[in-house]
PDB file of N, CA and C in Angstrom:
ATOM      1  N   MET A   1     -34.707 -40.361 -33.758  1.00 79.00           N
ATOM      2  CA  MET A   1     -35.519 -40.052 -34.900  1.00 79.00           C
ATOM      3  C   MET A   1     -36.948 -39.824 -34.411  1.00 79.00           C
ATOM      4  N   PHE A   2     -37.581 -38.817 -34.955  1.00 85.00           N
ATOM      5  CA  PHE A   2     -38.961 -38.510 -34.624  1.00 85.00           C
ATOM      6  C   PHE A   2     -39.794 -38.630 -35.894  1.00 85.00           C
ATOM      7  N   ILE A   3     -41.025 -39.099 -35.740  1.00 87.00           N
ATOM      8  CA  ILE A   3     -41.927 -39.201 -36.884  1.00 87.00           C
ATOM      9  C   ILE A   3     -43.287 -38.636 -36.496  1.00 87.00           C
ATOM     10  N   VAL A   4     -44.019 -38.196 -37.497  1.00 87.00           N
ATOM     11  CA  VAL A   4     -45.384 -37.714 -37.288  1.00 87.00           C
ATOM     12  C   VAL A   4     -46.329 -38.850 -37.653  1.00 87.00           C
ATOM     13  N   LEU A   5     -47.212 -39.190 -36.720  1.00 87.00           N
ATOM     14  CA  LEU A   5     -48.158 -40.282 -36.932  1.00 87.00           C
ATOM     15  C   LEU A   5     -49.580 -39.846 -36.617  1.00 87.00           C
ATOM     16  N   ASP A   6     -50.497 -40.316 -37.412  1.00 88.00           N
ATOM     17  CA  ASP A   6     -51.918 -40.236 -37.084  1.00 88.00           C
ATOM     18  C   ASP A   6     -52.302 -41.683 -36.771  1.00 88.00           C
ATOM     19  N   LEU A   7     -52.456 -41.999 -35.500  1.00 87.00           N
ATOM     20  CA  LEU A   7     -52.688 -43.381 -35.085  1.00 87.00           C
ATOM     21  C   LEU A   7     -53.945 -43.979 -35.693  1.00 87.00           C
ATOM     22  N   ALA A   8     -54.900 -43.135 -36.063  1.00 87.00           N
ATOM     23  CA  ALA A   8     -56.131 -43.641 -36.670  1.00 87.00           C
ATOM     24  C   ALA A   8     -55.932 -43.992 -38.149  1.00 87.00           C
ATOM     25  N   ARG A   9     -54.975 -43.345 -38.819  1.00 90.00           N
ATOM     26  CA  ARG A   9     -54.788 -43.540 -40.258  1.00 90.00           C
ATOM     27  C   ARG A   9     -53.555 -44.365 -40.625  1.00 90.00           C
ATOM     28  N   HIS A  10     -52.470 -44.182 -39.901  1.00 86.00           N
ATOM     29  CA  HIS A  10     -51.206 -44.823 -40.279  1.00 86.00           C
ATOM     30  C   HIS A  10     -51.044 -46.208 -39.654  1.00 86.00           C
ATOM     31  N   GLN A  11     -50.398 -47.077 -40.403  1.00 88.00           N
ATOM     32  CA  GLN A  11     -50.060 -48.405 -39.881  1.00 88.00           C
ATOM     33  C   GLN A  11     -48.715 -48.281 -39.177  1.00 88.00           C
ATOM     34  N   TRP A  12     -48.746 -47.740 -37.960  1.00 88.00           N
ATOM     35  CA  TRP A  12     -47.535 -47.385 -37.252  1.00 88.00           C
ATOM     36  C   TRP A  12     -46.694 -48.579 -36.821  1.00 88.00           C
ATOM     37  N   ARG A  13     -47.283 -49.750 -36.708  1.00 88.00           N
ATOM     38  CA  ARG A  13     -46.503 -50.928 -36.300  1.00 88.00           C
ATOM     39  C   ARG A  13     -45.414 -51.267 -37.329  1.00 88.00           C
ATOM     40  N   SER A  14     -45.631 -50.889 -38.596  1.00 88.00           N
ATOM     41  CA  SER A  14     -44.633 -51.178 -39.632  1.00 88.00           C
ATOM     42  C   SER A  14     -43.354 -50.370 -39.437  1.00 88.00           C
ATOM     43  N   VAL A  15     -43.406 -49.303 -38.652  1.00 88.00           N
ATOM     44  CA  VAL A  15     -42.206 -48.505 -38.389  1.00 88.00           C
ATOM     45  C   VAL A  15     -41.139 -49.356 -37.708  1.00 88.00           C
ATOM     46  N   ASN A  16     -41.547 -50.274 -36.846  1.00 86.00           N
ATOM     47  CA  ASN A  16     -40.594 -51.142 -36.152  1.00 86.00           C
ATOM     48  C   ASN A  16     -39.810 -52.039 -37.105  1.00 86.00           C
ATOM     49  N   GLY A  17     -40.301 -52.223 -38.320  1.00 89.00           N
ATOM     50  CA  GLY A  17     -39.611 -53.065 -39.297  1.00 89.00           C
ATOM     51  C   GLY A  17     -38.658 -52.313 -40.211  1.00 89.00           C
ATOM     52  N   ILE A  18     -38.535 -51.004 -40.047  1.00 90.00           N
ATOM     53  CA  ILE A  18     -37.634 -50.210 -40.892  1.00 90.00           C
ATOM     54  C   ILE A  18     -36.195 -50.442 -40.467  1.00 90.00           C
ATOM     55  N   PHE A  19     -35.314 -50.610 -41.440  1.00 91.00           N
ATOM     56  CA  PHE A  19     -33.897 -50.828 -41.167  1.00 91.00           C
ATOM     57  C   PHE A  19     -33.344 -49.686 -40.319  1.00 91.00           C
ATOM     58  N   GLY A  20     -32.678 -50.020 -39.241  1.00 88.00           N
ATOM     59  CA  GLY A  20     -32.087 -49.027 -38.352  1.00 88.00           C
ATOM     60  C   GLY A  20     -32.973 -48.627 -37.195  1.00 88.00           C
ATOM     61  N   VAL A  21     -34.253 -48.998 -37.233  1.00 88.00           N
ATOM     62  CA  VAL A  21     -35.172 -48.679 -36.139  1.00 88.00           C
ATOM     63  C   VAL A  21     -35.221 -49.867 -35.201  1.00 88.00           C
ATOM     64  N   SER A  22     -34.902 -49.628 -33.939  1.00 88.00           N
ATOM     65  CA  SER A  22     -34.974 -50.695 -32.946  1.00 88.00           C
ATOM     66  C   SER A  22     -36.438 -50.957 -32.585  1.00 88.00           C
ATOM     67  N   ARG A  23     -37.123 -49.885 -32.152  1.00 88.00           N
ATOM     68  CA  ARG A  23     -38.546 -49.966 -31.851  1.00 88.00           C
ATOM     69  C   ARG A  23     -39.047 -48.583 -31.490  1.00 88.00           C
ATOM     70  N   LEU A  24     -40.328 -48.376 -31.628  1.00 88.00           N
ATOM     71  CA  LEU A  24     -40.951 -47.142 -31.192  1.00 88.00           C
ATOM     72  C   LEU A  24     -40.988 -47.097 -29.667  1.00 88.00           C
ATOM     73  N   VAL A  25     -40.878 -45.923 -29.110  1.00 88.00           N
ATOM     74  CA  VAL A  25     -41.057 -45.759 -27.665  1.00 88.00           C
ATOM     75  C   VAL A  25     -42.557 -45.820 -27.408  1.00 88.00           C
ATOM     76  N   MET A  26     -42.953 -46.716 -26.535  1.00 88.00           N
ATOM     77  CA  MET A  26     -44.371 -46.983 -26.318  1.00 88.00           C
ATOM     78  C   MET A  26     -44.833 -46.530 -24.936  1.00 88.00           C
ATOM     79  N   ARG A  27     -46.111 -46.201 -24.869  1.00 88.00           N
ATOM     80  CA  ARG A  27     -46.810 -45.987 -23.602  1.00 88.00           C
ATOM     81  C   ARG A  27     -47.981 -46.940 -23.648  1.00 88.00           C
ATOM     82  N   GLY A  28     -47.835 -48.038 -22.939  1.00 90.00           N
ATOM     83  CA  GLY A  28     -48.848 -49.080 -23.018  1.00 90.00           C
ATOM     84  C   GLY A  28     -48.757 -49.760 -24.369  1.00 90.00           C
ATOM     85  N   ASP A  29     -49.867 -49.813 -25.093  1.00 90.00           N
ATOM     86  CA  ASP A  29     -49.883 -50.491 -26.395  1.00 90.00           C
ATOM     87  C   ASP A  29     -49.880 -49.515 -27.572  1.00 90.00           C
ATOM     88  N   GLN A  30     -49.575 -48.232 -27.306  1.00 88.00           N
ATOM     89  CA  GLN A  30     -49.538 -47.231 -28.376  1.00 88.00           C
ATOM     90  C   GLN A  30     -48.242 -46.419 -28.294  1.00 88.00           C
ATOM     91  N   PRO A  31     -47.806 -45.850 -29.427  1.00 90.00           N
ATOM     92  CA  PRO A  31     -46.596 -45.013 -29.407  1.00 90.00           C
ATOM     93  C   PRO A  31     -46.755 -43.840 -28.434  1.00 90.00           C
ATOM     94  N   HIS A  32     -45.668 -43.541 -27.745  1.00 88.00           N
ATOM     95  CA  HIS A  32     -45.663 -42.453 -26.765  1.00 88.00           C
ATOM     96  C   HIS A  32     -45.440 -41.120 -27.484  1.00 88.00           C
ATOM     97  N   PRO A  33     -46.375 -40.173 -27.368  1.00 87.00           N
ATOM     98  CA  PRO A  33     -46.207 -38.889 -28.063  1.00 87.00           C
ATOM     99  C   PRO A  33     -45.147 -38.016 -27.391  1.00 87.00           C
ATOM    100  N   ILE A  34     -44.462 -37.233 -28.203  1.00 84.00           N
ATOM    101  CA  ILE A  34     -43.498 -36.264 -27.705  1.00 84.00           C
ATOM    102  C   ILE A  34     -44.261 -34.976 -27.424  1.00 84.00           C
ATOM    103  N   PRO A  35     -44.070 -34.365 -26.251  1.00 81.00           N
ATOM    104  CA  PRO A  35     -44.790 -33.129 -25.956  1.00 81.00           C
ATOM    105  C   PRO A  35     -44.501 -32.028 -26.977  1.00 81.00           C
ATOM    106  N   ARG A  36     -45.490 -31.221 -27.238  1.00 79.00           N
ATOM    107  CA  ARG A  36     -45.385 -30.122 -28.204  1.00 79.00           C
ATOM    108  C   ARG A  36     -44.226 -29.197 -27.828  1.00 79.00           C
ATOM    109  N   GLY A  37     -43.405 -28.865 -28.805  1.00 78.00           N
ATOM    110  CA  GLY A  37     -42.305 -27.925 -28.605  1.00 78.00           C
ATOM    111  C   GLY A  37     -40.950 -28.566 -28.384  1.00 78.00           C
ATOM    112  N   VAL A  38     -40.897 -29.845 -28.022  1.00 80.00           N
ATOM    113  CA  VAL A  38     -39.615 -30.494 -27.739  1.00 80.00           C
ATOM    114  C   VAL A  38     -38.771 -30.617 -29.001  1.00 80.00           C
ATOM    115  N   VAL A  39     -39.348 -31.100 -30.083  1.00 83.00           N
ATOM    116  CA  VAL A  39     -38.589 -31.262 -31.329  1.00 83.00           C
ATOM    117  C   VAL A  39     -38.124 -29.907 -31.842  1.00 83.00           C
ATOM    118  N   GLU A  40     -38.983 -28.914 -31.781  1.00 81.00           N
ATOM    119  CA  GLU A  40     -38.617 -27.576 -32.228  1.00 81.00           C
ATOM    120  C   GLU A  40     -37.460 -27.014 -31.409  1.00 81.00           C
ATOM    121  N   ALA A  41     -37.477 -27.250 -30.093  1.00 77.00           N
ATOM    122  CA  ALA A  41     -36.398 -26.784 -29.221  1.00 77.00           C
ATOM    123  C   ALA A  41     -35.090 -27.494 -29.543  1.00 77.00           C
ATOM    124  N   LEU A  42     -35.151 -28.786 -29.862  1.00 79.00           N
ATOM    125  CA  LEU A  42     -33.936 -29.522 -30.246  1.00 79.00           C
ATOM    126  C   LEU A  42     -33.366 -28.975 -31.546  1.00 79.00           C
ATOM    127  N   ILE A  43     -34.220 -28.698 -32.510  1.00 81.00           N
ATOM    128  CA  ILE A  43     -33.763 -28.138 -33.781  1.00 81.00           C
ATOM    129  C   ILE A  43     -33.115 -26.776 -33.551  1.00 81.00           C
ATOM    130  N   ALA A  44     -33.724 -25.953 -32.712  1.00 77.00           N
ATOM    131  CA  ALA A  44     -33.186 -24.619 -32.440  1.00 77.00           C
ATOM    132  C   ALA A  44     -31.844 -24.682 -31.723  1.00 77.00           C
ATOM    133  N   ALA A  45     -31.599 -25.756 -30.953  1.00 73.00           N
ATOM    134  CA  ALA A  45     -30.362 -25.878 -30.193  1.00 73.00           C
ATOM    135  C   ALA A  45     -29.242 -26.556 -30.985  1.00 73.00           C
ATOM    136  N   ALA A  46     -29.512 -26.962 -32.223  1.00 77.00           N
ATOM    137  CA  ALA A  46     -28.503 -27.653 -33.035  1.00 77.00           C
ATOM    138  C   ALA A  46     -27.683 -26.653 -33.839  1.00 77.00           C
ATOM    139  N   ASP A  47     -26.410 -27.021 -34.076  1.00 77.00           N
ATOM    140  CA  ASP A  47     -25.561 -26.172 -34.912  1.00 77.00           C
ATOM    141  C   ASP A  47     -25.805 -26.508 -36.383  1.00 77.00           C
ATOM    142  N   ALA A  48     -25.005 -25.941 -37.279  1.00 84.00           N
ATOM    143  CA  ALA A  48     -25.198 -26.128 -38.723  1.00 84.00           C
ATOM    144  C   ALA A  48     -25.041 -27.582 -39.150  1.00 84.00           C
ATOM    145  N   ARG A  49     -24.295 -28.382 -38.365  1.00 87.00           N
ATOM    146  CA  ARG A  49     -24.107 -29.799 -38.678  1.00 87.00           C
ATOM    147  C   ARG A  49     -25.195 -30.679 -38.077  1.00 87.00           C
ATOM    148  N   GLY A  50     -26.123 -30.072 -37.318  1.00 81.00           N
ATOM    149  CA  GLY A  50     -27.190 -30.839 -36.689  1.00 81.00           C
ATOM    150  C   GLY A  50     -26.816 -31.405 -35.337  1.00 81.00           C
ATOM    151  N   ILE A  51     -25.685 -30.979 -34.779  1.00 77.00           N
ATOM    152  CA  ILE A  51     -25.231 -31.479 -33.475  1.00 77.00           C
ATOM    153  C   ILE A  51     -25.729 -30.530 -32.387  1.00 77.00           C
ATOM    154  N   LEU A  52     -26.331 -31.109 -31.336  1.00 73.00           N
ATOM    155  CA  LEU A  52     -26.860 -30.282 -30.247  1.00 73.00           C
ATOM    156  C   LEU A  52     -25.743 -29.536 -29.538  1.00 73.00           C
ATOM    157  N   GLN A  53     -25.954 -28.254 -29.329  1.00 66.00           N
ATOM    158  CA  GLN A  53     -25.006 -27.387 -28.635  1.00 66.00           C
ATOM    159  C   GLN A  53     -25.753 -26.665 -27.517  1.00 66.00           C
ATOM    160  N   LEU A  54     -26.197 -27.413 -26.532  1.00 60.00           N
ATOM    161  CA  LEU A  54     -27.027 -26.822 -25.485  1.00 60.00           C
ATOM    162  C   LEU A  54     -26.263 -25.867 -24.592  1.00 60.00           C
ATOM    163  N   GLY A  55     -25.056 -26.216 -24.220  1.00 57.00           N
ATOM    164  CA  GLY A  55     -24.299 -25.391 -23.284  1.00 57.00           C
ATOM    165  C   GLY A  55     -24.045 -24.000 -23.798  1.00 57.00           C
ATOM    166  N   GLY A  56     -23.775 -23.848 -25.077  1.00 57.00           N
ATOM    167  CA  GLY A  56     -23.461 -22.549 -25.631  1.00 57.00           C
ATOM    168  C   GLY A  56     -24.665 -21.630 -25.732  1.00 57.00           C
ATOM    169  N   LYS A  57     -25.858 -22.158 -25.745  1.00 66.00           N
ATOM    170  CA  LYS A  57     -27.059 -21.337 -25.910  1.00 66.00           C
ATOM    171  C   LYS A  57     -27.759 -21.042 -24.587  1.00 66.00           C
ATOM    172  N   LEU A  58     -27.287 -21.636 -23.514  1.00 70.00           N
ATOM    173  CA  LEU A  58     -27.897 -21.368 -22.215  1.00 70.00           C
ATOM    174  C   LEU A  58     -27.318 -20.071 -21.662  1.00 70.00           C
ATOM    175  N   GLN A  59     -28.189 -19.158 -21.275  1.00 72.00           N
ATOM    176  CA  GLN A  59     -27.752 -17.888 -20.718  1.00 72.00           C
ATOM    177  C   GLN A  59     -28.526 -17.604 -19.449  1.00 72.00           C
ATOM    178  N   GLY A  60     -27.794 -17.167 -18.429  1.00 78.00           N
ATOM    179  CA  GLY A  60     -28.433 -16.796 -17.177  1.00 78.00           C
ATOM    180  C   GLY A  60     -29.519 -15.757 -17.408  1.00 78.00           C
ATOM    181  N   GLY A  61     -30.660 -15.943 -16.799  1.00 82.00           N
ATOM    182  CA  GLY A  61     -31.783 -15.038 -16.952  1.00 82.00           C
ATOM    183  C   GLY A  61     -32.678 -15.365 -18.127  1.00 82.00           C
ATOM    184  N   GLY A  62     -32.250 -16.323 -18.955  1.00 86.00           N
ATOM    185  CA  GLY A  62     -33.021 -16.683 -20.135  1.00 86.00           C
ATOM    186  C   GLY A  62     -34.067 -17.749 -19.850  1.00 86.00           C
ATOM    187  N   PRO A  63     -35.092 -17.817 -20.696  1.00 88.00           N
ATOM    188  CA  PRO A  63     -36.135 -18.830 -20.504  1.00 88.00           C
ATOM    189  C   PRO A  63     -35.659 -20.212 -20.948  1.00 88.00           C
ATOM    190  N   VAL A  64     -36.046 -21.229 -20.190  1.00 87.00           N
ATOM    191  CA  VAL A  64     -35.718 -22.616 -20.505  1.00 87.00           C
ATOM    192  C   VAL A  64     -36.946 -23.484 -20.292  1.00 87.00           C
ATOM    193  N   ARG A  65     -36.922 -24.668 -20.888  1.00 89.00           N
ATOM    194  CA  ARG A  65     -37.990 -25.655 -20.712  1.00 89.00           C
ATOM    195  C   ARG A  65     -37.372 -26.882 -20.048  1.00 89.00           C
ATOM    196  N   LEU A  66     -37.967 -27.326 -18.956  1.00 90.00           N
ATOM    197  CA  LEU A  66     -37.543 -28.574 -18.325  1.00 90.00           C
ATOM    198  C   LEU A  66     -38.062 -29.718 -19.184  1.00 90.00           C
ATOM    199  N   ILE A  67     -37.211 -30.717 -19.460  1.00 86.00           N
ATOM    200  CA  ILE A  67     -37.634 -31.778 -20.369  1.00 86.00           C
ATOM    201  C   ILE A  67     -37.786 -33.135 -19.700  1.00 86.00           C
ATOM    202  N   VAL A  68     -37.359 -33.286 -18.453  1.00 83.00           N
ATOM    203  CA  VAL A  68     -37.537 -34.549 -17.736  1.00 83.00           C
ATOM    204  C   VAL A  68     -37.923 -34.266 -16.288  1.00 83.00           C
ATOM    205  N   GLY A  69     -38.359 -35.299 -15.608  1.00 84.00           N
ATOM    206  CA  GLY A  69     -38.655 -35.185 -14.191  1.00 84.00           C
ATOM    207  C   GLY A  69     -40.076 -34.729 -13.914  1.00 84.00           C
ATOM    208  N   PRO A  70     -40.365 -34.471 -12.643  1.00 87.00           N
ATOM    209  CA  PRO A  70     -41.733 -34.122 -12.257  1.00 87.00           C
ATOM    210  C   PRO A  70     -42.208 -32.786 -12.818  1.00 87.00           C
ATOM    211  N   PHE A  71     -41.285 -31.928 -13.240  1.00 88.00           N
ATOM    212  CA  PHE A  71     -41.661 -30.631 -13.796  1.00 88.00           C
ATOM    213  C   PHE A  71     -41.447 -30.565 -15.302  1.00 88.00           C
ATOM    214  N   ALA A  72     -41.392 -31.732 -15.962  1.00 87.00           N
ATOM    215  CA  ALA A  72     -41.197 -31.773 -17.412  1.00 87.00           C
ATOM    216  C   ALA A  72     -42.247 -30.934 -18.107  1.00 87.00           C
ATOM    217  N   GLU A  73     -41.827 -30.218 -19.130  1.00 87.00           N
ATOM    218  CA  GLU A  73     -42.653 -29.350 -19.968  1.00 87.00           C
ATOM    219  C   GLU A  73     -42.962 -28.004 -19.323  1.00 87.00           C
ATOM    220  N   GLN A  74     -42.460 -27.751 -18.128  1.00 90.00           N
ATOM    221  CA  GLN A  74     -42.675 -26.461 -17.498  1.00 90.00           C
ATOM    222  C   GLN A  74     -41.621 -25.473 -17.974  1.00 90.00           C
ATOM    223  N   LEU A  75     -42.015 -24.227 -18.117  1.00 92.00           N
ATOM    224  CA  LEU A  75     -41.080 -23.165 -18.459  1.00 92.00           C
ATOM    225  C   LEU A  75     -40.499 -22.591 -17.179  1.00 92.00           C
ATOM    226  N   ALA A  76     -39.231 -22.197 -17.239  1.00 92.00           N
ATOM    227  CA  ALA A  76     -38.552 -21.642 -16.078  1.00 92.00           C
ATOM    228  C   ALA A  76     -37.552 -20.593 -16.555  1.00 92.00           C
ATOM    229  N   ILE A  77     -36.916 -19.936 -15.616  1.00 92.00           N
ATOM    230  CA  ILE A  77     -35.866 -18.965 -15.900  1.00 92.00           C
ATOM    231  C   ILE A  77     -34.555 -19.552 -15.392  1.00 92.00           C
ATOM    232  N   LEU A  78     -33.530 -19.560 -16.249  1.00 91.00           N
ATOM    233  CA  LEU A  78     -32.216 -20.057 -15.844  1.00 91.00           C
ATOM    234  C   LEU A  78     -31.591 -19.045 -14.892  1.00 91.00           C
ATOM    235  N   ASP A  79     -31.345 -19.481 -13.673  1.00 91.00           N
ATOM    236  CA  ASP A  79     -30.826 -18.590 -12.641  1.00 91.00           C
ATOM    237  C   ASP A  79     -29.310 -18.671 -12.527  1.00 91.00           C
ATOM    238  N   HIS A  80     -28.755 -19.890 -12.619  1.00 87.00           N
ATOM    239  CA  HIS A  80     -27.315 -20.047 -12.382  1.00 87.00           C
ATOM    240  C   HIS A  80     -26.782 -21.286 -13.087  1.00 87.00           C
ATOM    241  N   LEU A  81     -25.655 -21.130 -13.779  1.00 82.00           N
ATOM    242  CA  LEU A  81     -24.931 -22.248 -14.400  1.00 82.00           C
ATOM    243  C   LEU A  81     -23.718 -22.563 -13.535  1.00 82.00           C
ATOM    244  N   GLU A  82     -23.528 -23.814 -13.185  1.00 80.00           N
ATOM    245  CA  GLU A  82     -22.360 -24.222 -12.401  1.00 80.00           C
ATOM    246  C   GLU A  82     -21.363 -24.932 -13.298  1.00 80.00           C
ATOM    247  N   ASP A  83     -20.080 -24.859 -12.953  1.00 77.00           N
ATOM    248  CA  ASP A  83     -19.041 -25.540 -13.724  1.00 77.00           C
ATOM    249  C   ASP A  83     -19.204 -27.055 -13.689  1.00 77.00           C
ATOM    250  N   SER A  84     -19.892 -27.571 -12.675  1.00 81.00           N
ATOM    251  CA  SER A  84     -20.078 -29.016 -12.524  1.00 81.00           C
ATOM    252  C   SER A  84     -21.103 -29.580 -13.504  1.00 81.00           C
ATOM    253  N   GLY A  85     -21.782 -28.711 -14.265  1.00 78.00           N
ATOM    254  CA  GLY A  85     -22.796 -29.173 -15.198  1.00 78.00           C
ATOM    255  C   GLY A  85     -24.203 -29.104 -14.638  1.00 78.00           C
ATOM    256  N   ARG A  86     -24.331 -28.593 -13.424  1.00 87.00           N
ATOM    257  CA  ARG A  86     -25.662 -28.427 -12.832  1.00 87.00           C
ATOM    258  C   ARG A  86     -26.143 -27.001 -13.071  1.00 87.00           C
ATOM    259  N   VAL A  87     -27.442 -26.826 -13.018  1.00 89.00           N
ATOM    260  CA  VAL A  87     -28.052 -25.512 -13.184  1.00 89.00           C
ATOM    261  C   VAL A  87     -29.099 -25.313 -12.101  1.00 89.00           C
ATOM    262  N   ARG A  88     -29.364 -24.040 -11.815  1.00 92.00           N
ATOM    263  CA  ARG A  88     -30.480 -23.705 -10.929  1.00 92.00           C
ATOM    264  C   ARG A  88     -31.463 -22.901 -11.765  1.00 92.00           C
ATOM    265  N   VAL A  89     -32.710 -23.338 -11.757  1.00 93.00           N
ATOM    266  CA  VAL A  89     -33.750 -22.642 -12.500  1.00 93.00           C
ATOM    267  C   VAL A  89     -34.821 -22.163 -11.531  1.00 93.00           C
ATOM    268  N   LEU A  90     -35.496 -21.103 -11.930  1.00 94.00           N
ATOM    269  CA  LEU A  90     -36.588 -20.553 -11.127  1.00 94.00           C
ATOM    270  C   LEU A  90     -37.897 -20.924 -11.802  1.00 94.00           C
ATOM    271  N   LEU A  91     -38.694 -21.684 -11.089  1.00 94.00           N
ATOM    272  CA  LEU A  91     -39.959 -22.189 -11.601  1.00 94.00           C
ATOM    273  C   LEU A  91     -41.087 -21.463 -10.883  1.00 94.00           C
ATOM    274  N   ASN A  92     -42.088 -21.019 -11.624  1.00 91.00           N
ATOM    275  CA  ASN A  92     -43.224 -20.325 -11.032  1.00 91.00           C
ATOM    276  C   ASN A  92     -44.229 -21.373 -10.536  1.00 91.00           C
ATOM    277  N   ILE A  93     -44.333 -21.503  -9.224  1.00 90.00           N
ATOM    278  CA  ILE A  93     -45.253 -22.458  -8.612  1.00 90.00           C
ATOM    279  C   ILE A  93     -46.169 -21.696  -7.659  1.00 90.00           C
ATOM    280  N   LEU A  94     -47.462 -21.750  -7.926  1.00 90.00           N
ATOM    281  CA  LEU A  94     -48.473 -21.092  -7.095  1.00 90.00           C
ATOM    282  C   LEU A  94     -48.162 -19.610  -6.881  1.00 90.00           C
ATOM    283  N   GLY A  95     -47.721 -18.959  -7.953  1.00 89.00           N
ATOM    284  CA  GLY A  95     -47.512 -17.521  -7.898  1.00 89.00           C
ATOM    285  C   GLY A  95     -46.200 -17.053  -7.306  1.00 89.00           C
ATOM    286  N   ARG A  96     -45.294 -17.976  -6.994  1.00 93.00           N
ATOM    287  CA  ARG A  96     -43.984 -17.553  -6.488  1.00 93.00           C
ATOM    288  C   ARG A  96     -42.884 -18.337  -7.166  1.00 93.00           C
ATOM    289  N   GLN A  97     -41.701 -17.755  -7.236  1.00 92.00           N
ATOM    290  CA  GLN A  97     -40.575 -18.420  -7.882  1.00 92.00           C
ATOM    291  C   GLN A  97     -39.890 -19.354  -6.904  1.00 92.00           C
ATOM    292  N   VAL A  98     -39.724 -20.603  -7.344  1.00 93.00           N
ATOM    293  CA  VAL A  98     -39.083 -21.633  -6.538  1.00 93.00           C
ATOM    294  C   VAL A  98     -37.831 -22.083  -7.274  1.00 93.00           C
ATOM    295  N   ALA A  99     -36.689 -22.105  -6.567  1.00 93.00           N
ATOM    296  CA  ALA A  99     -35.421 -22.527  -7.166  1.00 93.00           C
ATOM    297  C   ALA A  99     -35.341 -24.043  -7.178  1.00 93.00           C
ATOM    298  N   ILE A 100     -34.988 -24.594  -8.335  1.00 92.00           N
ATOM    299  CA  ILE A 100     -34.828 -26.039  -8.498  1.00 92.00           C
ATOM    300  C   ILE A 100     -33.461 -26.280  -9.123  1.00 92.00           C
ATOM    301  N   SER A 101     -32.728 -27.245  -8.594  1.00 91.00           N
ATOM    302  CA  SER A 101     -31.418 -27.596  -9.129  1.00 91.00           C
ATOM    303  C   SER A 101     -31.533 -28.888  -9.931  1.00 91.00           C
ATOM    304  N   THR A 102     -30.886 -28.923 -11.096  1.00 89.00           N
ATOM    305  CA  THR A 102     -30.905 -30.104 -11.957  1.00 89.00           C
ATOM    306  C   THR A 102     -29.655 -30.091 -12.826  1.00 89.00           C
ATOM    307  N   VAL A 103     -29.432 -31.138 -13.586  1.00 87.00           N
ATOM    308  CA  VAL A 103     -28.294 -31.155 -14.515  1.00 87.00           C
ATOM    309  C   VAL A 103     -28.687 -30.387 -15.769  1.00 87.00           C
ATOM    310  N   ALA A 104     -27.705 -29.767 -16.406  1.00 83.00           N
ATOM    311  CA  ALA A 104     -27.955 -28.919 -17.574  1.00 83.00           C
ATOM    312  C   ALA A 104     -28.611 -29.685 -18.724  1.00 83.00           C
ATOM    313  N   ASN A 105     -28.371 -30.995 -18.832  1.00 81.00           N
ATOM    314  CA  ASN A 105     -28.978 -31.787 -19.904  1.00 81.00           C
ATOM    315  C   ASN A 105     -30.485 -31.941 -19.753  1.00 81.00           C
ATOM    316  N   ASN A 106     -31.030 -31.557 -18.596  1.00 84.00           N
ATOM    317  CA  ASN A 106     -32.466 -31.689 -18.353  1.00 84.00           C
ATOM    318  C   ASN A 106     -33.263 -30.469 -18.795  1.00 84.00           C
ATOM    319  N   ILE A 107     -32.586 -29.476 -19.378  1.00 84.00           N
ATOM    320  CA  ILE A 107     -33.288 -28.283 -19.817  1.00 84.00           C
ATOM    321  C   ILE A 107     -32.908 -27.944 -21.258  1.00 84.00           C
ATOM    322  N   LEU A 108     -33.801 -27.231 -21.919  1.00 83.00           N
ATOM    323  CA  LEU A 108     -33.540 -26.730 -23.259  1.00 83.00           C
ATOM    324  C   LEU A 108     -33.815 -25.242 -23.278  1.00 83.00           C
ATOM    325  N   PRO A 109     -32.992 -24.478 -23.990  1.00 82.00           N
ATOM    326  CA  PRO A 109     -33.288 -23.050 -24.107  1.00 82.00           C
ATOM    327  C   PRO A 109     -34.550 -22.835 -24.933  1.00 82.00           C
ATOM    328  N   VAL A 110     -35.304 -21.833 -24.579  1.00 82.00           N
ATOM    329  CA  VAL A 110     -36.516 -21.492 -25.317  1.00 82.00           C
ATOM    330  C   VAL A 110     -36.176 -20.292 -26.184  1.00 82.00           C
ATOM    331  N   SER A 111     -36.431 -20.425 -27.492  1.00 71.00           N
ATOM    332  CA  SER A 111     -36.092 -19.314 -28.378  1.00 71.00           C
ATOM    333  C   SER A 111     -37.261 -18.390 -28.589  1.00 71.00           C
TER     334      SER A 111
END
């Protein structure tokens, strides 16, 4: 579950007391913000029932966003899908394309 908070205005600590909420994901003593575009990408990757269907929307040559690891939030081009669930993406680093291998769950298609 994702929520929109203005830390200066909202009493965000009360969110932890809502039925079904275990706790907010924290960074230090404040809620950890989700990078811009992640929620939108998840919504775009969901089917009509709201279930994520990432594998079906990934296409070779298409743009993707890395969502975890040292290159999180970077845009890349999907170069190769493997049957094992791994992918190779091309990331633009210092003006050249560098191939990086990761699991398919670590990327989201960019619409």
